[in-house]
């Protein structure tokens, strides 16, 4: 008998028919003699709808109250799914995050899991129940509800799989697995049979929303047997696992991140310590900075450009403007009409010229590059948002990823 953790995303439980479909799949796994713990997300667009509801009342609602609100989406799905399983004649019990022992830090809206007390989960499993747990949520040391960040149910699932030493963690979604690019944007994208933790972590962090990046981090850390597959068919999915050096590919996939914004600090003094001053200021406000570019100085002045998450643009501009005199710059220029396009592959490290091939694809398509950043396993470029989908397609084609 195996212990299997299954996670079903919002589209997999979006209406009654899908809930029943999921219930049948879960029961099938249970009937084969397995213990089953299920993590489920809010139905369809529920989380987005709840965010809209909050905005109508208070666009600057506190994060604590937002978490209280958003956690209700998952609470609806767990109860409905438990009812669906019961209607098929099997025992199921639904648990919210706190009931399932999920404790997190107090960083509302982006909380990190600290510990899972598995006592209740174990007890329900021993009673032969199918256990349905609300994804995306936990509880902090003040007994307040927290959420793990958008897409966080994947992380709930992997964390519970790790805590219970599950034999398998299956992430069920609305595509057949992890593809060489988002199949909604690149029609010729190909499903991967397997991908390494490191490559998947990069893709997820660079915008491939199929897995929450923290879930991949946890799966690597605790060596969770992780699989992504479709809730709508029985096709084999994608296995996410430790790297097999033989299978190294130069480029494994292409990702797009539209939630970025660029800030340029123009004509800042060209002297030691300026970068330190700028970025320590941003760090003190917990603003993450991504790609950084500094121009060569001229007449004692230089420009520093960098990208931040779009959500942080306003806050970053505010703090820089407040310190304009101390930093002695002339003006700020910003744009959120930009996208970051990245290629990822662990074989890149031994293959010079990969970045160049990517740039050539963009050149052929007459797409201008604003910024570039590279590491051993990825190359990212910042381009105009309106060119993002085209860029993904031409890069995907240039590297023959459809084959
Ligand atoms: P769920 O509700 O099941 O969590 P998500 O919408 O969060 O589903 O994630 C699945 C979606 O991720 C797919 O529908 C697809 O559009 C998108 N996606 C982005 N990049 C990729 C990729 N490389 N492979 C597969 N899907 C991707
Ligand atoms: N419901 C949450 C969201 O929409 C969590 C998740 O789906 O994983 O982000
Ligand atoms: Mg998701």
Short mmCIF file of C-alpha atoms and ligand atoms in Angstrom, two decimals:
data_model
loop_
_atom_site.label_atom_id
_atom_site.label_comp_id
_atom_site.label_asym_id
_atom_site.label_seq_id
_atom_site.Cartn_x
_atom_site.Cartn_y
_atom_site.Cartn_z
CA UNK A 1 0.00 0.00 0.00
CA UNK A 2 1.31 3.38 -0.94
CA UNK A 3 0.63 6.86 0.38
CA UNK A 4 -0.22 9.16 -2.50
CA UNK A 5 -0.69 12.94 -2.38
CA UNK A 6 -2.76 14.36 -5.24
CA UNK A 7 -3.22 18.07 -5.90
CA UNK A 8 -6.00 19.43 -8.11
CA UNK A 9 -5.80 23.01 -9.38
CA UNK A 10 -8.64 25.48 -9.85
CA UNK A 11 -9.54 24.52 -13.41
CA UNK A 12 -9.76 20.85 -12.42
CA UNK A 13 -12.55 21.61 -9.94
CA UNK A 14 -14.15 24.62 -11.61
CA UNK A 15 -17.73 23.25 -11.64
CA UNK A 16 -19.84 20.37 -10.32
CA UNK A 17 -18.98 18.14 -13.26
CA UNK A 18 -15.25 18.65 -12.77
CA UNK A 19 -15.56 18.11 -9.02
CA UNK A 20 -17.26 14.75 -9.67
CA UNK A 21 -14.58 13.85 -12.23
CA UNK A 22 -11.88 14.56 -9.66
CA UNK A 23 -13.78 12.63 -6.97
CA UNK A 24 -13.88 9.57 -9.24
CA UNK A 25 -10.15 9.78 -9.93
CA UNK A 26 -9.39 10.00 -6.23
CA UNK A 27 -11.65 7.06 -5.45
CA UNK A 28 -9.92 5.02 -8.18
CA UNK A 29 -6.57 5.59 -6.49
CA UNK A 30 -8.04 4.76 -3.09
CA UNK A 31 -9.72 1.57 -4.39
CA UNK A 32 -6.33 0.30 -5.53
CA UNK A 33 -5.44 0.08 -1.86
CA UNK A 34 -3.62 3.39 -1.43
CA UNK A 35 -3.91 5.97 1.30
CA UNK A 36 -4.80 9.26 -0.35
CA UNK A 37 -4.33 12.86 0.76
CA UNK A 38 -5.75 15.44 -1.64
CA UNK A 39 -4.84 19.11 -1.81
CA UNK A 40 -7.25 21.32 -3.68
CA UNK A 41 -7.29 24.92 -4.94
CA UNK A 42 -10.17 27.35 -5.18
CA UNK A 43 -12.62 26.67 -8.02
CA UNK A 44 -11.89 28.29 -11.41
CA UNK A 45 -11.42 32.06 -11.07
CA UNK A 46 -12.62 32.24 -7.47
CA UNK A 47 -9.40 33.75 -6.11
CA UNK A 48 -9.37 36.47 -8.79
CA UNK A 49 -13.05 37.18 -8.14
CA UNK A 50 -12.41 37.53 -4.41
CA UNK A 51 -9.59 39.99 -5.09
CA UNK A 52 -11.96 42.07 -7.24
CA UNK A 53 -14.59 42.01 -4.50
CA UNK A 54 -12.06 43.34 -2.01
CA UNK A 55 -10.95 46.11 -4.40
CA UNK A 56 -14.53 47.36 -4.70
CA UNK A 57 -14.54 47.97 -0.97
CA UNK A 58 -10.94 48.87 -0.18
CA UNK A 59 -8.21 48.88 -2.84
CA UNK A 60 -5.60 49.08 -0.06
CA UNK A 61 -7.01 46.35 2.15
CA UNK A 62 -4.61 45.01 4.75
CA UNK A 63 -2.83 41.81 3.82
CA UNK A 64 -4.18 40.06 6.89
CA UNK A 65 -7.77 40.65 5.77
CA UNK A 66 -6.92 39.71 2.19
CA UNK A 67 -5.61 36.36 3.42
CA UNK A 68 -8.72 35.85 5.51
CA UNK A 69 -10.81 36.49 2.40
CA UNK A 70 -8.79 34.49 -0.13
CA UNK A 71 -8.56 31.43 2.08
CA UNK A 72 -12.34 31.01 1.77
CA UNK A 73 -11.99 29.95 -1.88
CA UNK A 74 -10.18 26.77 -0.92
CA UNK A 75 -12.60 26.11 1.91
CA UNK A 76 -15.44 25.90 -0.62
CA UNK A 77 -13.58 23.37 -2.77
CA UNK A 78 -12.53 21.04 0.04
CA UNK A 79 -16.06 20.67 1.38
CA UNK A 80 -17.58 20.19 -2.08
CA UNK A 81 -14.97 17.61 -2.98
CA UNK A 82 -15.49 15.70 0.28
CA UNK A 83 -19.26 15.69 -0.41
CA UNK A 84 -18.63 14.42 -3.93
CA UNK A 85 -16.51 11.53 -2.64
CA UNK A 86 -19.10 10.71 0.00
CA UNK A 87 -21.77 10.63 -2.73
CA UNK A 88 -19.75 7.85 -4.39
CA UNK A 89 -19.95 5.86 -1.16
CA UNK A 90 -16.46 6.50 0.27
CA UNK A 91 -15.30 8.16 3.46
CA UNK A 92 -13.75 11.58 3.05
CA UNK A 93 -12.98 14.37 5.47
CA UNK A 94 -12.08 17.96 4.57
CA UNK A 95 -9.52 19.96 6.54
CA UNK A 96 -8.56 23.62 6.35
CA UNK A 97 -4.88 24.51 6.46
CA UNK A 98 -4.82 24.99 10.22
CA UNK A 99 -6.75 21.77 10.85
CA UNK A 100 -4.13 19.98 8.77
CA UNK A 101 -1.37 21.43 10.97
CA UNK A 102 0.10 23.83 8.40
CA UNK A 103 1.99 26.53 10.28
CA UNK A 104 3.64 29.43 8.47
CA UNK A 105 5.47 32.65 9.22
CA UNK A 106 3.47 35.89 9.38
CA UNK A 107 4.32 37.29 5.98
CA UNK A 108 0.68 37.65 4.91
CA UNK A 109 0.01 36.98 1.21
CA UNK A 110 3.44 35.38 0.78
CA UNK A 111 3.81 33.25 3.89
CA UNK A 112 6.38 30.48 4.04
CA UNK A 113 5.63 27.14 5.61
CA UNK A 114 7.49 26.61 8.87
CA UNK A 115 6.26 23.26 10.01
CA UNK A 116 3.50 20.75 9.45
CA UNK A 117 2.12 18.98 12.48
CA UNK A 118 0.85 15.78 10.84
CA UNK A 119 -0.99 14.38 13.85
CA UNK A 120 -4.49 15.07 12.56
CA UNK A 121 -3.62 13.96 9.03
CA UNK A 122 -2.24 10.68 10.37
CA UNK A 123 -5.28 10.11 12.52
CA UNK A 124 -7.65 10.59 9.58
CA UNK A 125 -5.59 8.30 7.39
CA UNK A 126 -5.56 5.62 10.07
CA UNK A 127 -9.35 5.86 10.15
CA UNK A 128 -9.23 5.03 6.41
CA UNK A 129 -10.52 8.42 5.37
CA UNK A 130 -9.64 10.09 2.13
CA UNK A 131 -8.27 13.37 3.47
CA UNK A 132 -9.00 16.57 1.55
CA UNK A 133 -6.82 19.55 2.54
CA UNK A 134 -7.24 23.20 1.56
CA UNK A 135 -4.23 24.34 -0.43
CA UNK A 136 -2.59 27.78 -0.37
CA UNK A 137 -3.30 28.46 3.32
CA UNK A 138 -1.85 28.04 6.76
CA UNK A 139 -1.86 29.60 10.17
CA UNK A 140 0.75 31.76 11.92
CA UNK A 141 1.84 31.98 15.55
CA UNK A 142 -0.98 34.41 16.31
CA UNK A 143 -3.53 31.86 15.06
CA UNK A 144 -4.25 34.08 12.06
CA UNK A 145 -4.85 32.67 8.59
CA UNK A 146 -2.08 33.21 6.04
CA UNK A 147 -1.75 32.40 2.34
CA UNK A 148 1.33 31.21 0.48
CA UNK A 149 1.26 33.43 -2.63
CA UNK A 150 -0.57 32.94 -5.93
CA UNK A 151 -0.31 29.39 -7.16
CA UNK A 152 0.68 28.29 -3.67
CA UNK A 153 -1.44 25.13 -3.53
CA UNK A 154 1.33 23.27 -5.34
CA UNK A 155 3.58 24.14 -2.41
CA UNK A 156 0.99 22.95 0.11
CA UNK A 157 0.87 19.62 -1.72
CA UNK A 158 4.62 19.08 -1.91
CA UNK A 159 5.09 20.15 1.72
CA UNK A 160 2.46 17.69 2.91
CA UNK A 161 3.95 14.94 0.72
CA UNK A 162 7.34 15.63 2.31
CA UNK A 163 5.97 15.76 5.86
CA UNK A 164 4.10 12.47 5.44
CA UNK A 165 6.98 10.83 3.51
CA UNK A 166 4.48 10.08 0.74
CA UNK A 167 5.48 7.67 -2.01
CA UNK A 168 4.25 10.02 -4.74
CA UNK A 169 3.03 13.59 -5.17
CA UNK A 170 0.89 14.11 -8.27
CA UNK A 171 0.02 17.64 -9.42
CA UNK A 172 -3.08 17.47 -11.59
CA UNK A 173 -3.75 20.44 -13.84
CA UNK A 174 -5.34 21.43 -17.16
CA UNK A 175 -2.38 20.54 -19.40
CA UNK A 176 -0.67 17.15 -19.84
CA UNK A 177 2.50 18.12 -17.99
CA UNK A 178 5.40 20.52 -18.25
CA UNK A 179 5.97 21.71 -21.82
CA UNK A 180 8.91 23.31 -23.60
CA UNK A 181 6.87 26.55 -23.39
CA UNK A 182 3.40 27.55 -22.26
CA UNK A 183 1.27 25.55 -24.75
CA UNK A 184 -1.28 28.37 -24.78
CA UNK A 185 1.29 30.74 -26.24
CA UNK A 186 3.46 28.39 -28.30
CA UNK A 187 1.20 25.99 -30.18
CA UNK A 188 4.07 23.69 -31.16
CA UNK A 189 5.31 23.33 -27.57
CA UNK A 190 6.15 19.76 -26.66
CA UNK A 191 5.42 17.93 -23.44
CA UNK A 192 8.55 16.85 -21.58
CA UNK A 193 8.73 13.32 -20.16
CA UNK A 194 10.99 14.56 -17.40
CA UNK A 195 12.72 17.68 -16.18
CA UNK A 196 15.30 18.23 -13.46
CA UNK A 197 14.47 20.04 -10.23
CA UNK A 198 16.93 22.80 -11.09
CA UNK A 199 15.53 23.40 -14.57
CA UNK A 200 11.96 23.32 -13.30
CA UNK A 201 12.83 25.72 -10.50
CA UNK A 202 14.28 28.19 -13.02
CA UNK A 203 11.31 27.86 -15.38
CA UNK A 204 8.83 28.30 -12.52
CA UNK A 205 10.73 31.30 -11.13
CA UNK A 206 10.92 32.84 -14.60
CA UNK A 207 7.19 32.75 -15.18
CA UNK A 208 6.13 29.20 -16.16
CA UNK A 209 3.05 29.11 -13.93
CA UNK A 210 2.51 25.37 -14.20
CA UNK A 211 4.24 24.88 -10.83
CA UNK A 212 4.72 27.28 -7.92
CA UNK A 213 8.47 27.79 -7.62
CA UNK A 214 8.53 27.12 -3.85
CA UNK A 215 6.98 23.70 -4.50
CA UNK A 216 9.93 22.76 -6.68
CA UNK A 217 12.39 24.00 -4.08
CA UNK A 218 10.74 21.83 -1.44
CA UNK A 219 10.52 18.80 -3.71
CA UNK A 220 14.26 19.06 -4.36
CA UNK A 221 15.12 19.58 -0.71
CA UNK A 222 13.07 16.63 0.53
CA UNK A 223 13.48 14.50 -2.60
CA UNK A 224 9.74 14.23 -3.20
CA UNK A 225 8.66 11.98 -6.04
CA UNK A 226 6.91 14.67 -8.10
CA UNK A 227 4.76 14.32 -11.20
CA UNK A 228 2.71 16.86 -13.19
CA UNK A 229 -0.22 15.51 -15.23
CA UNK A 230 -3.69 16.26 -16.54
CA UNK A 231 -6.88 15.76 -14.53
CA UNK A 232 -8.79 15.43 -17.80
CA UNK A 233 -7.09 12.38 -19.34
CA UNK A 234 -4.79 9.50 -18.46
CA UNK A 235 -1.78 10.57 -20.50
CA UNK A 236 1.56 10.09 -18.76
CA UNK A 237 2.69 13.39 -17.30
CA UNK A 238 6.08 14.95 -16.61
CA UNK A 239 8.34 13.60 -13.88
CA UNK A 240 10.29 16.28 -12.00
CA UNK A 241 13.42 14.72 -10.55
CA UNK A 242 17.09 14.94 -9.73
CA UNK A 243 19.21 15.64 -12.80
CA UNK A 244 20.48 12.80 -14.93
CA UNK A 245 23.66 14.18 -16.56
CA UNK A 246 23.12 12.01 -19.66
CA UNK A 247 19.83 13.75 -20.34
CA UNK A 248 21.21 17.28 -20.19
CA UNK A 249 19.71 19.47 -22.86
CA UNK A 250 21.16 22.77 -23.95
CA UNK A 251 17.77 24.43 -23.88
CA UNK A 252 14.91 22.70 -22.17
CA UNK A 253 12.24 25.38 -22.26
CA UNK A 254 11.22 29.00 -22.77
CA UNK A 255 9.37 31.07 -20.16
CA UNK A 256 7.71 34.46 -20.10
CA UNK A 257 7.16 36.80 -17.19
CA UNK A 258 4.80 39.69 -17.84
CA UNK A 259 4.74 40.92 -14.25
CA UNK A 260 7.93 42.95 -14.50
CA UNK A 261 8.65 46.65 -14.60
CA UNK A 262 11.80 48.58 -15.42
CA UNK A 263 13.16 51.56 -13.53
CA UNK A 264 16.00 53.74 -14.81
CA UNK A 265 17.72 56.17 -12.49
CA UNK A 266 19.13 58.75 -14.86
CA UNK A 267 22.17 60.92 -14.27
CA UNK A 268 23.11 59.69 -10.85
CA UNK A 269 26.57 60.69 -9.59
CA UNK A 270 29.35 58.42 -10.88
CA UNK A 271 31.20 57.73 -7.65
CA UNK A 272 31.73 54.75 -5.33
CA UNK A 273 28.79 53.66 -3.18
CA UNK A 274 25.88 54.80 -5.36
CA UNK A 275 24.71 51.29 -6.31
CA UNK A 276 25.01 50.32 -2.66
CA UNK A 277 22.86 53.27 -1.59
CA UNK A 278 20.17 52.59 -4.18
CA UNK A 279 19.85 48.86 -3.64
CA UNK A 280 20.13 48.91 0.14
CA UNK A 281 17.29 51.41 0.18
CA UNK A 282 15.14 49.08 -1.90
CA UNK A 283 16.17 46.04 0.14
CA UNK A 284 15.17 47.81 3.35
CA UNK A 285 11.64 48.00 1.91
CA UNK A 286 11.80 44.32 0.92
CA UNK A 287 11.75 45.15 -2.79
CA UNK A 288 13.42 42.45 -4.84
CA UNK A 289 15.51 43.65 -7.73
CA UNK A 290 16.18 41.42 -10.71
CA UNK A 291 18.15 42.39 -13.83
CA UNK A 292 20.56 45.29 -13.22
CA UNK A 293 22.33 47.36 -15.84
CA UNK A 294 24.69 50.26 -15.24
CA UNK A 295 25.91 52.57 -17.98
CA UNK A 296 29.47 53.80 -18.39
CA UNK A 297 29.95 57.11 -16.65
CA UNK A 298 30.17 60.37 -18.61
CA UNK A 299 30.88 63.81 -17.17
CA UNK A 300 30.67 62.44 -13.63
CA UNK A 301 27.19 60.97 -14.16
CA UNK A 302 25.81 57.51 -14.98
CA UNK A 303 22.49 55.64 -15.31
CA UNK A 304 21.42 52.62 -13.27
CA UNK A 305 18.53 50.56 -14.64
CA UNK A 306 16.92 47.54 -13.06
CA UNK A 307 13.74 45.50 -13.01
CA UNK A 308 11.32 44.81 -10.17
CA UNK A 309 8.10 42.91 -9.88
CA UNK A 310 5.29 45.03 -11.35
CA UNK A 311 3.51 45.04 -7.97
CA UNK A 312 6.51 46.80 -6.43
CA UNK A 313 6.90 49.53 -9.07
CA UNK A 314 4.92 52.18 -7.26
CA UNK A 315 6.58 51.52 -3.91
CA UNK A 316 10.06 51.53 -5.47
CA UNK A 317 9.46 54.84 -7.27
CA UNK A 318 8.09 56.39 -4.09
CA UNK A 319 11.10 55.45 -2.00
CA UNK A 320 13.57 56.58 -4.66
CA UNK A 321 11.80 59.93 -5.14
CA UNK A 322 11.81 60.46 -1.37
CA UNK A 323 15.59 60.06 -1.46
CA UNK A 324 16.20 61.99 -4.65
CA UNK A 325 18.41 64.58 -3.02
CA UNK A 326 20.50 62.15 -1.05
CA UNK A 327 21.03 60.01 -4.15
CA UNK A 328 21.48 63.12 -6.32
CA UNK A 329 19.96 61.83 -9.51
CA UNK A 330 18.22 63.84 -12.20
CA UNK A 331 15.14 61.78 -13.03
CA UNK A 332 13.47 58.38 -12.91
CA UNK A 333 12.12 56.69 -16.01
CA UNK A 334 9.82 53.70 -15.63
CA UNK A 335 7.94 51.27 -17.82
CA UNK A 336 5.68 48.35 -17.12
CA UNK A 337 5.16 47.64 -20.79
CA UNK A 338 8.02 45.15 -20.64
CA UNK A 339 8.32 41.35 -20.43
CA UNK A 340 11.11 39.07 -19.45
CA UNK A 341 11.69 36.13 -21.79
CA UNK A 342 14.05 33.39 -20.64
CA UNK A 343 15.54 30.17 -21.93
CA UNK A 344 16.48 27.48 -19.43
CA UNK A 345 18.68 24.41 -19.75
CA UNK A 346 21.31 22.73 -17.62
CA UNK A 347 23.43 21.91 -20.69
CA UNK A 348 23.97 25.62 -21.38
CA UNK A 349 26.95 25.78 -19.11
CA UNK A 350 29.15 23.81 -21.54
CA UNK A 351 27.79 25.35 -24.71
CA UNK A 352 28.99 28.80 -25.65
CA UNK A 353 26.84 30.61 -28.17
CA UNK A 354 23.47 29.69 -26.73
CA UNK A 355 22.72 33.28 -25.76
CA UNK A 356 23.85 34.40 -29.19
CA UNK A 357 21.38 32.04 -30.88
CA UNK A 358 18.61 33.51 -28.75
CA UNK A 359 19.63 37.05 -29.71
CA UNK A 360 19.71 36.05 -33.38
CA UNK A 361 16.14 34.74 -33.18
CA UNK A 362 15.04 38.09 -31.76
CA UNK A 363 17.05 40.03 -34.34
CA UNK A 364 15.45 38.04 -37.19
CA UNK A 365 12.05 38.97 -35.77
CA UNK A 366 13.12 42.61 -35.41
CA UNK A 367 12.59 42.56 -31.65
CA UNK A 368 14.72 44.97 -29.64
CA UNK A 369 16.40 43.84 -26.40
CA UNK A 370 16.48 46.31 -23.48
CA UNK A 371 18.37 44.27 -20.91
CA UNK A 372 20.12 40.92 -20.66
CA UNK A 373 21.02 38.68 -17.78
CA UNK A 374 22.64 35.24 -17.80
CA UNK A 375 23.54 32.45 -15.42
CA UNK A 376 24.83 28.90 -15.84
CA UNK A 377 21.35 27.59 -16.48
CA UNK A 378 19.42 30.46 -18.09
CA UNK A 379 19.49 33.53 -20.30
CA UNK A 380 16.88 36.25 -19.81
CA UNK A 381 16.11 39.29 -21.92
CA UNK A 382 13.83 42.22 -21.29
CA UNK A 383 11.75 43.28 -24.29
CA UNK A 384 8.56 45.22 -25.02
CA UNK A 385 5.51 43.41 -23.70
CA UNK A 386 3.72 43.59 -27.02
CA UNK A 387 6.43 41.40 -28.58
CA UNK A 388 6.46 38.78 -25.82
CA UNK A 389 4.38 36.05 -27.44
CA UNK A 390 6.11 36.44 -30.77
CA UNK A 391 9.49 36.30 -29.04
CA UNK A 392 8.60 33.06 -27.30
CA UNK A 393 7.57 31.51 -30.57
CA UNK A 394 10.63 32.55 -32.55
CA UNK A 395 13.01 31.45 -29.80
CA UNK A 396 11.20 28.13 -29.42
CA UNK A 397 11.53 27.59 -33.13
CA UNK A 398 15.17 28.67 -33.34
CA UNK A 399 16.16 26.01 -30.80
CA UNK A 400 13.97 23.38 -32.51
CA UNK A 401 12.20 22.66 -29.24
CA UNK A 402 9.18 21.19 -31.02
CA UNK A 403 11.32 18.25 -32.19
P1 LIG B 1 -3.80 24.97 -11.80
O1 LIG B 1 -5.08 25.71 -11.64
O2 LIG B 1 -4.01 23.52 -12.10
O3 LIG B 1 -2.83 25.19 -10.69
P2 LIG B 1 -2.28 26.80 -13.45
O4 LIG B 1 -3.09 27.69 -14.33
O5 LIG B 1 -1.72 27.35 -12.20
O6 LIG B 1 -3.19 25.52 -13.14
O7 LIG B 1 -1.09 26.14 -14.27
C1 LIG B 1 -1.34 25.50 -15.49
C2 LIG B 1 -1.09 26.44 -16.65
O8 LIG B 1 0.29 26.79 -16.69
C3 LIG B 1 -1.34 25.88 -18.00
O9 LIG B 1 -2.69 25.98 -18.37
C4 LIG B 1 -0.41 26.67 -18.92
O10 LIG B 1 -1.09 27.67 -19.62
C5 LIG B 1 0.56 27.34 -17.96
N1 LIG B 1 1.98 27.11 -18.31
C6 LIG B 1 2.95 28.06 -18.34
N2 LIG B 1 4.12 27.55 -18.71
C7 LIG B 1 3.92 26.22 -18.90
C8 LIG B 1 4.77 25.15 -19.28
N3 LIG B 1 6.08 25.32 -19.54
N4 LIG B 1 4.23 23.90 -19.38
C9 LIG B 1 2.92 23.70 -19.11
N5 LIG B 1 2.07 24.68 -18.76
C10 LIG B 1 2.55 25.94 -18.65
N1 LIG B 2 -6.20 29.67 -5.34
C1 LIG B 2 -4.87 30.18 -5.27
C2 LIG B 2 -4.56 31.01 -6.49
O1 LIG B 2 -5.40 31.17 -7.35
C3 LIG B 2 -3.82 29.11 -5.06
C4 LIG B 2 -3.63 28.13 -6.19
O2 LIG B 2 -4.45 28.05 -7.12
O3 LIG B 2 -2.66 27.40 -6.15
O4 LIG B 2 -3.49 31.54 -6.60
MG1 LIG B 3 -1.34 26.63 -10.25
#
